[in-house]
CSV table of C-alpha atoms and ligand atoms in Angstrom, one decimal:
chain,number,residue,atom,x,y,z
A,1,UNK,CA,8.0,-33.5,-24.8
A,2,UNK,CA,4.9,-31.8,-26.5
A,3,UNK,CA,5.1,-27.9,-26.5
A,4,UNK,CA,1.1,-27.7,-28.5
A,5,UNK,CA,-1.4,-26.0,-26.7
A,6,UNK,CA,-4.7,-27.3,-26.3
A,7,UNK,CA,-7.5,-26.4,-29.1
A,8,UNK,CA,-9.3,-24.7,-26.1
A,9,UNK,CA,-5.9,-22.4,-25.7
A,10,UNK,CA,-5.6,-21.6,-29.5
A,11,UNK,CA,-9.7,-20.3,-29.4
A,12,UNK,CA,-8.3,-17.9,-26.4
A,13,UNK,CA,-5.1,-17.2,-27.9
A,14,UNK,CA,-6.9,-16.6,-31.2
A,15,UNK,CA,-9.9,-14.8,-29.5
A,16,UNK,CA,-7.9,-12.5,-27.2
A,17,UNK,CA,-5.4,-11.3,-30.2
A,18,UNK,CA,-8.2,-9.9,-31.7
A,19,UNK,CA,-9.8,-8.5,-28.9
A,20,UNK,CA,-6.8,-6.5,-27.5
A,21,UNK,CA,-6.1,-5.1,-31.0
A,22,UNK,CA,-9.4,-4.1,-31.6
A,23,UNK,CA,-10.9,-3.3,-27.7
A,24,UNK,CA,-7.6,-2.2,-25.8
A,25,UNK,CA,-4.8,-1.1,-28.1
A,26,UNK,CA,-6.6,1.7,-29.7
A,27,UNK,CA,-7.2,3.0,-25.8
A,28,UNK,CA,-4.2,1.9,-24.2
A,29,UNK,CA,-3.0,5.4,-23.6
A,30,UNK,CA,-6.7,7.2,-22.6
A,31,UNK,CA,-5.8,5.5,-18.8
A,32,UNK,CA,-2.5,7.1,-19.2
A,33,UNK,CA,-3.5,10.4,-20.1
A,34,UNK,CA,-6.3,10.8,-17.4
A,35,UNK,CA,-4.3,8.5,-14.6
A,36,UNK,CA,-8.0,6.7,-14.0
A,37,UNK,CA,-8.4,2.9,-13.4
A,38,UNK,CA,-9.3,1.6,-17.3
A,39,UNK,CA,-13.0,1.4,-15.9
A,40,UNK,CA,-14.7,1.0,-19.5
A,41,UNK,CA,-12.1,-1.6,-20.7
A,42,UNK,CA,-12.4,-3.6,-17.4
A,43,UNK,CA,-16.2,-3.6,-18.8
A,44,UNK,CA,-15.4,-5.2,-21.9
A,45,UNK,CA,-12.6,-7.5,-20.4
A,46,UNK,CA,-15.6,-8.7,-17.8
A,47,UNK,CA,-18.2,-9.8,-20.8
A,48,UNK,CA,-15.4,-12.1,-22.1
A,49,UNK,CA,-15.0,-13.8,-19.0
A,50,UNK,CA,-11.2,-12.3,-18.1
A,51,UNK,CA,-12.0,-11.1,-14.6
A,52,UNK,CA,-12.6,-14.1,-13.6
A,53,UNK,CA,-10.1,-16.1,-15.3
A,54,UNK,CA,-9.1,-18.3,-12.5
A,55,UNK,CA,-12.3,-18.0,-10.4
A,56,UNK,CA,-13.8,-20.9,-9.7
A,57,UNK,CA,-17.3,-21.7,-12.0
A,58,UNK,CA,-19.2,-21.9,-9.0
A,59,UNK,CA,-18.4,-17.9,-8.6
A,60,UNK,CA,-19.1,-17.4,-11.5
A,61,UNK,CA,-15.7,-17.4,-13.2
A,62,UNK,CA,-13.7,-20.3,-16.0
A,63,UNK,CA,-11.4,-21.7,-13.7
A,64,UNK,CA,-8.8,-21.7,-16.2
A,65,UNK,CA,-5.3,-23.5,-15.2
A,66,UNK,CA,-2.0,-21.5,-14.7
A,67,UNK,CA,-0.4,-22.3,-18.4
A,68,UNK,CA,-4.1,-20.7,-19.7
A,69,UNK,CA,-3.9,-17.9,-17.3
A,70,UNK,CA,-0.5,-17.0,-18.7
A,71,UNK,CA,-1.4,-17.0,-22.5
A,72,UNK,CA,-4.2,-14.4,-21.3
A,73,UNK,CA,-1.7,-12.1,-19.6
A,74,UNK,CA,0.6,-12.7,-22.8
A,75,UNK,CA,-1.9,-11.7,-25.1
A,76,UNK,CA,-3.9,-8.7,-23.1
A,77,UNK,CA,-0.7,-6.9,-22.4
A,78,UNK,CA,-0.1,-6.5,-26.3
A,79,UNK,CA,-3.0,-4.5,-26.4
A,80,UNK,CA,-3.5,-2.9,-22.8
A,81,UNK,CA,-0.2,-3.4,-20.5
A,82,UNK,CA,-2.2,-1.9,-17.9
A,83,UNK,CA,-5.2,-3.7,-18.2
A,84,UNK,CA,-3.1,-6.6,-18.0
A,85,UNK,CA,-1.4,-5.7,-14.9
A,86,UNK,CA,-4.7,-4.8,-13.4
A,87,UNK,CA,-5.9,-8.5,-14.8
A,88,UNK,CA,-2.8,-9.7,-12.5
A,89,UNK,CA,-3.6,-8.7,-9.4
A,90,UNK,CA,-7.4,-9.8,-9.2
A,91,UNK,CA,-5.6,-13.1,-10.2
A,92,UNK,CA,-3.2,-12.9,-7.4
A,93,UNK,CA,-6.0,-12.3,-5.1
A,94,UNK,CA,-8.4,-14.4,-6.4
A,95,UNK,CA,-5.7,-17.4,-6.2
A,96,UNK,CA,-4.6,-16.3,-2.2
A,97,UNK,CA,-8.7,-16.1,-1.8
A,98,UNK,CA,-9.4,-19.5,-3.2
A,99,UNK,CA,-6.3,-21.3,-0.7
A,100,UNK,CA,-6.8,-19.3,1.9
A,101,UNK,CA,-10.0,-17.6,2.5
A,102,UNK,CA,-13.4,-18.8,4.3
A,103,UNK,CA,-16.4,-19.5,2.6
A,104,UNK,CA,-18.4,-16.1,3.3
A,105,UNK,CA,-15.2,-14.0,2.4
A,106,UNK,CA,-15.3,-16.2,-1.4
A,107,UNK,CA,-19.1,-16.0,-2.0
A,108,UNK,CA,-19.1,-12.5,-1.3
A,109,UNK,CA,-16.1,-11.5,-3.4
A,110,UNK,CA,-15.4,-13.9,-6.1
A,111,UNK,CA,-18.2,-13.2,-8.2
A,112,UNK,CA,-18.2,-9.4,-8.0
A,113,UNK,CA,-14.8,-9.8,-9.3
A,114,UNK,CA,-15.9,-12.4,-11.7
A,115,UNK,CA,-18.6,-10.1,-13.2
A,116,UNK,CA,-16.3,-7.0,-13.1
A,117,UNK,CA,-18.0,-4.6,-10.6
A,118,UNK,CA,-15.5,-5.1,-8.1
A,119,UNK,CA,-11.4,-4.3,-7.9
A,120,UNK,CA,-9.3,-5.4,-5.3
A,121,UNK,CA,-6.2,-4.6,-3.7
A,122,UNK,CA,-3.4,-6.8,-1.9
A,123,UNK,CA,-0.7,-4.8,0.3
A,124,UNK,CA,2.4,-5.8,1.9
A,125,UNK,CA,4.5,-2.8,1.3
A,126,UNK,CA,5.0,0.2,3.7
A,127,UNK,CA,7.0,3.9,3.9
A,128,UNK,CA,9.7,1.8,5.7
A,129,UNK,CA,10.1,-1.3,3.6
A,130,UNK,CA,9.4,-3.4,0.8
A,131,UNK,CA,11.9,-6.1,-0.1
A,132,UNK,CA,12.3,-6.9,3.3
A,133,UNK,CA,8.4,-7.5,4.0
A,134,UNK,CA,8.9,-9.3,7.6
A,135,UNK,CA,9.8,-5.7,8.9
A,136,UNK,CA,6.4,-4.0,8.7
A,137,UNK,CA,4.7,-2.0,11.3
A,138,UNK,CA,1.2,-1.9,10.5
A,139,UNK,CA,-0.5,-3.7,13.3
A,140,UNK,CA,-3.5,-5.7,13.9
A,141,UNK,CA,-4.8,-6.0,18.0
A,142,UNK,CA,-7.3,-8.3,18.8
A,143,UNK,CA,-10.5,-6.9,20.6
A,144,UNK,CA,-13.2,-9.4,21.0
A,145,UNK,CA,-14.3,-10.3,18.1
A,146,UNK,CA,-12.4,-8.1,15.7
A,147,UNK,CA,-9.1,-6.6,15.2
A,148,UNK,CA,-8.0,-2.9,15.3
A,149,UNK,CA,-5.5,-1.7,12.7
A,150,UNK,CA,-3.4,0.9,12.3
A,151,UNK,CA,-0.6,1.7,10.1
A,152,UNK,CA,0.5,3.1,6.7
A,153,UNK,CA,0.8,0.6,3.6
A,154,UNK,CA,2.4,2.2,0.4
A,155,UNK,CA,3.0,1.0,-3.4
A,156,UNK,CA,-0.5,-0.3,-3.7
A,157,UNK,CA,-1.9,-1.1,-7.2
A,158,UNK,CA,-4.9,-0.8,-7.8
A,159,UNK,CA,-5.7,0.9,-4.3
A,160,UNK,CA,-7.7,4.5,-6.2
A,161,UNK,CA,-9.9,2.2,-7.7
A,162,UNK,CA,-10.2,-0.9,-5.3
A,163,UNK,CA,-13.3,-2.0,-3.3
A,164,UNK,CA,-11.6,-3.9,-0.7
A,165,UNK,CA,-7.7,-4.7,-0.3
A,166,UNK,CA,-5.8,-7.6,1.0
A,167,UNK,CA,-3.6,-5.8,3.7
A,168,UNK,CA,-0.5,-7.4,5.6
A,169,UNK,CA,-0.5,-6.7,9.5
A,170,UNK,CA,1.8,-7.9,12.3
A,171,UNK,CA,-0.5,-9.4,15.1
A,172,UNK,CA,2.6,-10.6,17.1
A,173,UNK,CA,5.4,-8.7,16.7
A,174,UNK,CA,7.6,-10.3,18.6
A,175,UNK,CA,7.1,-13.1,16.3
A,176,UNK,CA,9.0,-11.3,13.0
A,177,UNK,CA,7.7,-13.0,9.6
A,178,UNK,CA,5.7,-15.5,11.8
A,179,UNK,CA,3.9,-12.6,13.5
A,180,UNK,CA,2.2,-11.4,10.4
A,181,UNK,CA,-1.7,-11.8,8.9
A,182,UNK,CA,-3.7,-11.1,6.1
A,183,UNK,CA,-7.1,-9.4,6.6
A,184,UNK,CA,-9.5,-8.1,3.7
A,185,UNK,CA,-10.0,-4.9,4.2
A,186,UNK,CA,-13.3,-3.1,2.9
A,187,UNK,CA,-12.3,0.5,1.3
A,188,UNK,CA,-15.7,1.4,2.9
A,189,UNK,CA,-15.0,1.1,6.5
A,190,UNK,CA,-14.1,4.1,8.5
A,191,UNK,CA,-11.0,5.5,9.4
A,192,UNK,CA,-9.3,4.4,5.7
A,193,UNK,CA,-8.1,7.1,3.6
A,194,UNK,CA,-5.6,6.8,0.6
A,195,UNK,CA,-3.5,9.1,-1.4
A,196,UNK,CA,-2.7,8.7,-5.3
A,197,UNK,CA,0.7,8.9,-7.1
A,198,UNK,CA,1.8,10.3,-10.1
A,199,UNK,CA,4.0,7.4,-11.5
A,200,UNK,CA,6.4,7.2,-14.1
A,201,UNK,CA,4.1,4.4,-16.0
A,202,UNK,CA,1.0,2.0,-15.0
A,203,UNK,CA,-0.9,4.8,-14.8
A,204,UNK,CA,-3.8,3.3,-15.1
A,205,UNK,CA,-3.0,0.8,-12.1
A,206,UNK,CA,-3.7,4.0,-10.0
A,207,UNK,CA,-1.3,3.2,-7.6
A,208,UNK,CA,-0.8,5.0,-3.9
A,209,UNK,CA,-0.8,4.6,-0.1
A,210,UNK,CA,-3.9,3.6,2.4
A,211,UNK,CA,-4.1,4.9,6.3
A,212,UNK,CA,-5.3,2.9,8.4
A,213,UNK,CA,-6.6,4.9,11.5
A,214,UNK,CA,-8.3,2.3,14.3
A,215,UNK,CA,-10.0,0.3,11.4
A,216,UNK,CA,-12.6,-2.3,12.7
A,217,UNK,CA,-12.5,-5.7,11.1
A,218,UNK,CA,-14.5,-8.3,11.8
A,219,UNK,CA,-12.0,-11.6,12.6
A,220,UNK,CA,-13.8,-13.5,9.8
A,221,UNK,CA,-11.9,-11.5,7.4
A,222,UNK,CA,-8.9,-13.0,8.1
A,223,UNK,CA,-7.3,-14.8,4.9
A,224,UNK,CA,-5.2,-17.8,6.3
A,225,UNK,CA,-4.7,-18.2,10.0
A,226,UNK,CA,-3.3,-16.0,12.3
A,227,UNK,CA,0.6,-15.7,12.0
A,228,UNK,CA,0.1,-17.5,9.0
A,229,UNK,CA,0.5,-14.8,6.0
A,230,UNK,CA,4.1,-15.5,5.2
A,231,UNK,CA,3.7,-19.3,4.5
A,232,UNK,CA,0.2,-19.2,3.5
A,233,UNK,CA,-0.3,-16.3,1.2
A,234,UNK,CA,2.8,-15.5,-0.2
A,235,UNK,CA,3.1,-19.0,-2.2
A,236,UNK,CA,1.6,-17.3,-4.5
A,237,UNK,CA,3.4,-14.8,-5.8
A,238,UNK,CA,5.8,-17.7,-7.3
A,239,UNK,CA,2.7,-17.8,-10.2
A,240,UNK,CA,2.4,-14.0,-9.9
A,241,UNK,CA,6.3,-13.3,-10.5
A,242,UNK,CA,5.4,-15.9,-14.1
A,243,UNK,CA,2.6,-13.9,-15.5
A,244,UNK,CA,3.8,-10.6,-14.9
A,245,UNK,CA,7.0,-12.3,-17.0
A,246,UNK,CA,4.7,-12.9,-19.6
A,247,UNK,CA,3.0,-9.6,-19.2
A,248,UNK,CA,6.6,-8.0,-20.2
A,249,UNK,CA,7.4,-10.5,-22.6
A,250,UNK,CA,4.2,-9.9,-24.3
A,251,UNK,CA,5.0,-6.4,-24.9
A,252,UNK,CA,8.1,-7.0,-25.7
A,253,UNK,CA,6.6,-9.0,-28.6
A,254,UNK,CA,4.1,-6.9,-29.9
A,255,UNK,CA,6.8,-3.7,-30.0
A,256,UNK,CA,8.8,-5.9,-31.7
A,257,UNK,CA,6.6,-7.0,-34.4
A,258,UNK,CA,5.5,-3.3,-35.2
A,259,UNK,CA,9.1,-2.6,-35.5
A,260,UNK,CA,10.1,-5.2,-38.4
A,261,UNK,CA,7.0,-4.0,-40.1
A,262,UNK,CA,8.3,-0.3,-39.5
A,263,UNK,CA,11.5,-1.3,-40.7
A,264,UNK,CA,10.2,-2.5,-43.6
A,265,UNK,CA,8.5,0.6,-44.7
A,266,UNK,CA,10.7,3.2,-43.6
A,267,UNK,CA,13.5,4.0,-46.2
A,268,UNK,CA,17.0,5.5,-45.5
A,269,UNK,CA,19.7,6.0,-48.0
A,270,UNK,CA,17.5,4.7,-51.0
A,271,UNK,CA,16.5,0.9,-49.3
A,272,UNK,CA,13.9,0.2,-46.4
A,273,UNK,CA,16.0,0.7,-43.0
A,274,UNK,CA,15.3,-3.8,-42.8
A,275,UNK,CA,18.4,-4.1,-44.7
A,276,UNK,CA,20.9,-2.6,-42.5
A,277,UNK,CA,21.9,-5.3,-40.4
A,278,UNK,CA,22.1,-3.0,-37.5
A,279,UNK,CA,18.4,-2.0,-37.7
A,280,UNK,CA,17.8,-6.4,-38.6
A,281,UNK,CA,19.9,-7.9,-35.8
A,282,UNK,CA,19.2,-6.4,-32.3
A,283,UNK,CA,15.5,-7.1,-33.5
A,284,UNK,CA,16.5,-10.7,-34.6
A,285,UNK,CA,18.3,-10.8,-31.3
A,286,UNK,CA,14.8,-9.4,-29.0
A,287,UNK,CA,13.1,-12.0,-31.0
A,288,UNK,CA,15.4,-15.1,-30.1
A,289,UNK,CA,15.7,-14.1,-26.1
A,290,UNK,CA,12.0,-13.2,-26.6
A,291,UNK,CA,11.0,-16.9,-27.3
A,292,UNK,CA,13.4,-18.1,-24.8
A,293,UNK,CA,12.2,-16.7,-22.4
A,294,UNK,CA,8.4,-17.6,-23.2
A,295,UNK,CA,9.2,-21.1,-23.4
A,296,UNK,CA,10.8,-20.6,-19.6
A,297,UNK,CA,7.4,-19.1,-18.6
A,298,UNK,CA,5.5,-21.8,-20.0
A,299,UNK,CA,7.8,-24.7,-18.5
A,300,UNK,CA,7.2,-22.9,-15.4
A,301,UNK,CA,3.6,-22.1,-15.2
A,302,UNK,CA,3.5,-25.9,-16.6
A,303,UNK,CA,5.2,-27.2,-13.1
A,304,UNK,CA,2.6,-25.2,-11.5
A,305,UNK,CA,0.0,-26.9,-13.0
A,306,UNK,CA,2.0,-30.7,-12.4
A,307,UNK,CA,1.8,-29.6,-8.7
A,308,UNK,CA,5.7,-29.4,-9.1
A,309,UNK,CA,8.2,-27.2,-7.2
A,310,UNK,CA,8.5,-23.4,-9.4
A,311,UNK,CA,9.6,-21.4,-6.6
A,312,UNK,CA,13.1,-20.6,-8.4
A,313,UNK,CA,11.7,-20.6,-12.2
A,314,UNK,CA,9.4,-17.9,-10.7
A,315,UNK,CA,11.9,-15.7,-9.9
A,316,UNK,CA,14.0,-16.4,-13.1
A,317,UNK,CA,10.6,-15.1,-14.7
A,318,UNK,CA,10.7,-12.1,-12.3
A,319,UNK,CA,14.2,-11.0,-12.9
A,320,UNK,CA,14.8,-11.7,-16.6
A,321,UNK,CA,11.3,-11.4,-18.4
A,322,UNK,CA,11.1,-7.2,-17.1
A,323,UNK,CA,14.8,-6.7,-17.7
A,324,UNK,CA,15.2,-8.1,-21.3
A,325,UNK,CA,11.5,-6.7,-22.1
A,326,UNK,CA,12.6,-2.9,-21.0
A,327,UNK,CA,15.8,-3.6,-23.2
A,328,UNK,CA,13.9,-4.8,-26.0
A,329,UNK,CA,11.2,-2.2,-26.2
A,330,UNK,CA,14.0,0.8,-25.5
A,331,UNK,CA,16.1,-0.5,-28.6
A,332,UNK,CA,12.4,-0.7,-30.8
A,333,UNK,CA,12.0,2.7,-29.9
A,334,UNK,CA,15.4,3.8,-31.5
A,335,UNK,CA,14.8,1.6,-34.5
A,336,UNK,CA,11.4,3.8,-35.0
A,337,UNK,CA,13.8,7.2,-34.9
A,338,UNK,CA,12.1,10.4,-33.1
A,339,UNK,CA,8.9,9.1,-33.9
A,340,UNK,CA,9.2,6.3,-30.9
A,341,UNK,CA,10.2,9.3,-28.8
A,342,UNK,CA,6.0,10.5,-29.6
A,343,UNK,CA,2.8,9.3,-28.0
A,344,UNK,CA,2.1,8.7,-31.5
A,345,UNK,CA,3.1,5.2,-31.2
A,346,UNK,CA,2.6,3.3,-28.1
A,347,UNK,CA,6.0,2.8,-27.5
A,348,UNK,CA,7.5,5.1,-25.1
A,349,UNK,CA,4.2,4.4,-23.0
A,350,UNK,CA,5.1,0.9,-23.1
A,351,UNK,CA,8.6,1.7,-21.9
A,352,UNK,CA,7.0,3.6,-19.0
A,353,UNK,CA,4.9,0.7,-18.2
A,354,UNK,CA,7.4,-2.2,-18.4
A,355,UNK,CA,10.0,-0.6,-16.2
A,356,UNK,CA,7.5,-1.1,-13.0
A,357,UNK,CA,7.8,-4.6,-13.4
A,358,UNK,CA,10.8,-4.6,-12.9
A,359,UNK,CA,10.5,-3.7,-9.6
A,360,UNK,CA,6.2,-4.4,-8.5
A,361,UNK,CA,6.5,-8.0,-6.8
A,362,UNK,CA,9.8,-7.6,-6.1
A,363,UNK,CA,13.4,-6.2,-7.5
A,364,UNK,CA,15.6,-8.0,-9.7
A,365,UNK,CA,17.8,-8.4,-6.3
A,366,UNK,CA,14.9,-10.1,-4.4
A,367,UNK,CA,14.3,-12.4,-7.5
A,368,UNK,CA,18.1,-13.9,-7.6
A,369,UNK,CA,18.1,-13.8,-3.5
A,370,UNK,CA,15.3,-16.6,-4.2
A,371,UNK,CA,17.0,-18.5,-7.2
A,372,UNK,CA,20.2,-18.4,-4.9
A,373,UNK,CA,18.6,-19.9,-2.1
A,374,UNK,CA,17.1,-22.4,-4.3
A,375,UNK,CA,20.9,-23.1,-5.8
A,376,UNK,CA,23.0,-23.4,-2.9
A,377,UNK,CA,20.7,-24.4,0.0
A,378,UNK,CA,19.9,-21.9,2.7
A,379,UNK,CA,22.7,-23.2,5.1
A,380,UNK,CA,24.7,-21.6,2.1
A,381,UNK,CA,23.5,-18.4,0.9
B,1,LIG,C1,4.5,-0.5,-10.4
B,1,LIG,C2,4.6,-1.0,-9.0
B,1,LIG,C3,3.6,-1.7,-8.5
B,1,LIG,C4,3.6,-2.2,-7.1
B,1,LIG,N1,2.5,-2.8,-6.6
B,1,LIG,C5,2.5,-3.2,-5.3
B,1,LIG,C6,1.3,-3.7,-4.7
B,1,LIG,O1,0.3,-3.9,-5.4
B,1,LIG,N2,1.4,-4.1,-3.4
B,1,LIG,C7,2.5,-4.0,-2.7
B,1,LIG,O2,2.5,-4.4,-1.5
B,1,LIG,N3,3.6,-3.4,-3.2
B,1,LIG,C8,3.7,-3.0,-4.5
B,1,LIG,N4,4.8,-2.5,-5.1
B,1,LIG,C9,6.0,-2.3,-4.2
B,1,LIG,C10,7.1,-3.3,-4.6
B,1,LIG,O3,6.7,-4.6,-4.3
B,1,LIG,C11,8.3,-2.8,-3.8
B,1,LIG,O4,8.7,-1.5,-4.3
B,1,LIG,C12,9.5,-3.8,-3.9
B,1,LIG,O5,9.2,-5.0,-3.2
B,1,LIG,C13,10.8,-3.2,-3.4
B,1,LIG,O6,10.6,-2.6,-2.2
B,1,LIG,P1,11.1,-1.1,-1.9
B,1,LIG,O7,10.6,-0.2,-3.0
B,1,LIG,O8,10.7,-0.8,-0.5
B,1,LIG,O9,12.7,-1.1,-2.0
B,1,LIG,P2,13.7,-1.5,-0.9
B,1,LIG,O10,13.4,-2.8,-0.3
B,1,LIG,O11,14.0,-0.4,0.0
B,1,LIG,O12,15.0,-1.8,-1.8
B,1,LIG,C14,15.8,-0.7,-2.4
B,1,LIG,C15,16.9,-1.3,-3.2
B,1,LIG,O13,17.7,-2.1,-2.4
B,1,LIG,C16,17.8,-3.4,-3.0
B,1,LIG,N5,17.8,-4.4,-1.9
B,1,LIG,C17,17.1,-4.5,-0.8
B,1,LIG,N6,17.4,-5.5,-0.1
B,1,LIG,C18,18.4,-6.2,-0.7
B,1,LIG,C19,19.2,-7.3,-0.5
B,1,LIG,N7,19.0,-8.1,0.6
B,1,LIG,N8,20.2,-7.7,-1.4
B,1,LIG,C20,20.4,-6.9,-2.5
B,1,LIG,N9,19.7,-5.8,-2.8
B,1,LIG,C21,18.7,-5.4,-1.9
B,1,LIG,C22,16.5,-3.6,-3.8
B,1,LIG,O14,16.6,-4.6,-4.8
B,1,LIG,C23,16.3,-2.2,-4.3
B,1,LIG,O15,17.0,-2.0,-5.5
B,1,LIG,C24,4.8,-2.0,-6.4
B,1,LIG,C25,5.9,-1.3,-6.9
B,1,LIG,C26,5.8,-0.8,-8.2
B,1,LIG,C27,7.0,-0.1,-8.8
């Protein structure tokens, strides 16, 4: 077994460290404030190359594998957890693009998103249902040579600042989950309006609902085949549910790491607060699941990259990297007294943030429905 990364990785370990303390930390909570899309950070994040982290060089982008991908989200969410998650879903895209999409949909998407001057959006959620995803209603009716849609998509990040979004429509309904099909939907076309929310956290993923009113799309802007969207498309949200794992975990870290160097500067009853083992353990305990949990990421995004089966370790990512991150970053806060409870430190922001991962790309309860499957065999669970 060799756990080393690659010298490449270190250089964008290294490189990224520095840039999210220096670029994104010191504006993580300006998106926040202002609930706008983290347009002048996206700029930065664009001259390094991160927006088109897994896009193919031939559009423009590094092509980096899925271990690589994961150290990026890891370190960018230290600095920016919003600019990480943002990071996330072009890399969801990008990867349901690159399987599934024709040529004239890539060249003329991939390298906007490469250079940064366009944001997309992918939707499967609606007013009526979400963890169940075969039961939506927006629908798709073929008419010539395009298809009509109609319908109301909620929960989409991304969707105030996004040039075009990835949209899940039934084209047969009678068909249930094998009835459904992804079209990329430009935010330009009429009869599209959308509606922003005022979330808890992830402000800056300026997230909210899209109308679609007899919206014209041309049938080479379907991702995938016909029917196809269930099978085709979602595989990859088994590499999404692992980076937004390391998103958290990455959080997790950082909040941690501020809070032994708090705890060793902050005195109480004569001695820095460090020495009381119940300020010392729950962080020596964050640290140890922390690292466990990495190291289950990795192993995971490393089966990816092997071509191996990571449907389940996916999910364990999903369910366990949010949950233990929230707990993590909640007892941090504590340890940093009513100061944590302030903006003043990015803590209770963080907080905010984490807790949508635990339910964006699916609950805790969808994640272990998938691990269970994956356990007992369908015929048994
Ligand atoms: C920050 C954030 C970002 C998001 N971004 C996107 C996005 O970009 N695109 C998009 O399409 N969606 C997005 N979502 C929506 C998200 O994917 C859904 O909220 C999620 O899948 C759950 O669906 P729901 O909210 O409709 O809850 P429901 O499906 O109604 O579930 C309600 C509760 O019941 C539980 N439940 C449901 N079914 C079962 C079952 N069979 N067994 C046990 N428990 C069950 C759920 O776990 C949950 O606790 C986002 C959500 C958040 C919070």
């Amino acid at each position: 077994m060799d756990f080393s990364l690659t010298d490449e990785q270190k250089i964008m370990v290294d490189m990224l460290s520095t840039f999210s303390k220096n670029e994104l930390l010191p504006n993580y909570n300006k998106a926040d404030k202002e609930q706008k899309f983290p347009y002048e950070q996206w700029k930065k994040m664009a001259e390094i190359g991160m927006t088109g982290i897994n896009i193919p060089e031939e559009y423009g982008g590094q092509d980096a594998d899925s271990l690589t991908t994961g150290l990026v989200m890891e370190e960018l969410s230290k600095g920016d957890f919003n600019c990480a998650g943002a990071l996330l879903i072009e890399v969801l895209i990008v990867d349901v693009l690159k399987r599934c999409a024709n040529d004239t949909i890539k060249s003329e998407w991939l390298p906007a998103v490469a250079d940064g001057s366009k944001v997309l959006a992918l939707v499967i959620t609606e007013p009526g249902c979400g963890t169940d995803a075969g039961a939506i209603q927006c629908r798709a009716v073929k008419k010539g040579d395009k298809y009509i849609l109609n319908g109301e998509k909620s929960s989409a990040s991304l969707i105030m600042a996004a040039d075009a979004t990835v949209v899940f429509a039934k084209t047969d309904p009678k068909a249930g989950a094998k009835g459904i099909t992804g079209f990329l939907v430009p935010m330009d076309l009429p009869g599209i309006t959308r509606r922003a929310y005022e979330d808890l956290g992830m402000r800056g993923v300026v997230r909210g609902s899209v109308f679609l009113d007899d919206v014209e799309i041309p049938e080479e802007y379907i991702i995938g085949s016909e029917g196809g969207a269930f099978k085709e498309l979602m595989q990859t949200f088994d590499f999404s549910r692992m980076l937004l794992g390391l998103m958290c975990l990455g959080a997790a870290r950082i909040t941690i790491e501020e809070t032994i160097q708090y705890a060793k500067e902050r005195n109480a009853f004569g001695q820095p607060i460090s020495k009381f083992e119940g300020v010392a353990f729950p962080i020596a305990e964050h640290y140890s699941i922390n690292e466990a949990m990495r190291r289950l990421a990795y192993y995971s995004l490393w089966l990816r990259d092997q071509g191996l089966p990571h449907g389940k370790e996916g999910s364990m990512c999903k369910w366990m990297c949010p949950q233990y991150s929230v707990r993590a970053i909640h007892d941090c806060l504590i340890l940093h007294g009513h100061y944590g409870y302030t903006n003043e430190f990015p803590i209770e922001q963080r907080l905010r943030d984490v807790i949508g991962i635990e339910i964006g790309d699916g609950t805790p309860q969808a994640a272990k429905i998938v691990i269970s499957r994956g356990l007992f065999g369908r015929g048994f669970f």
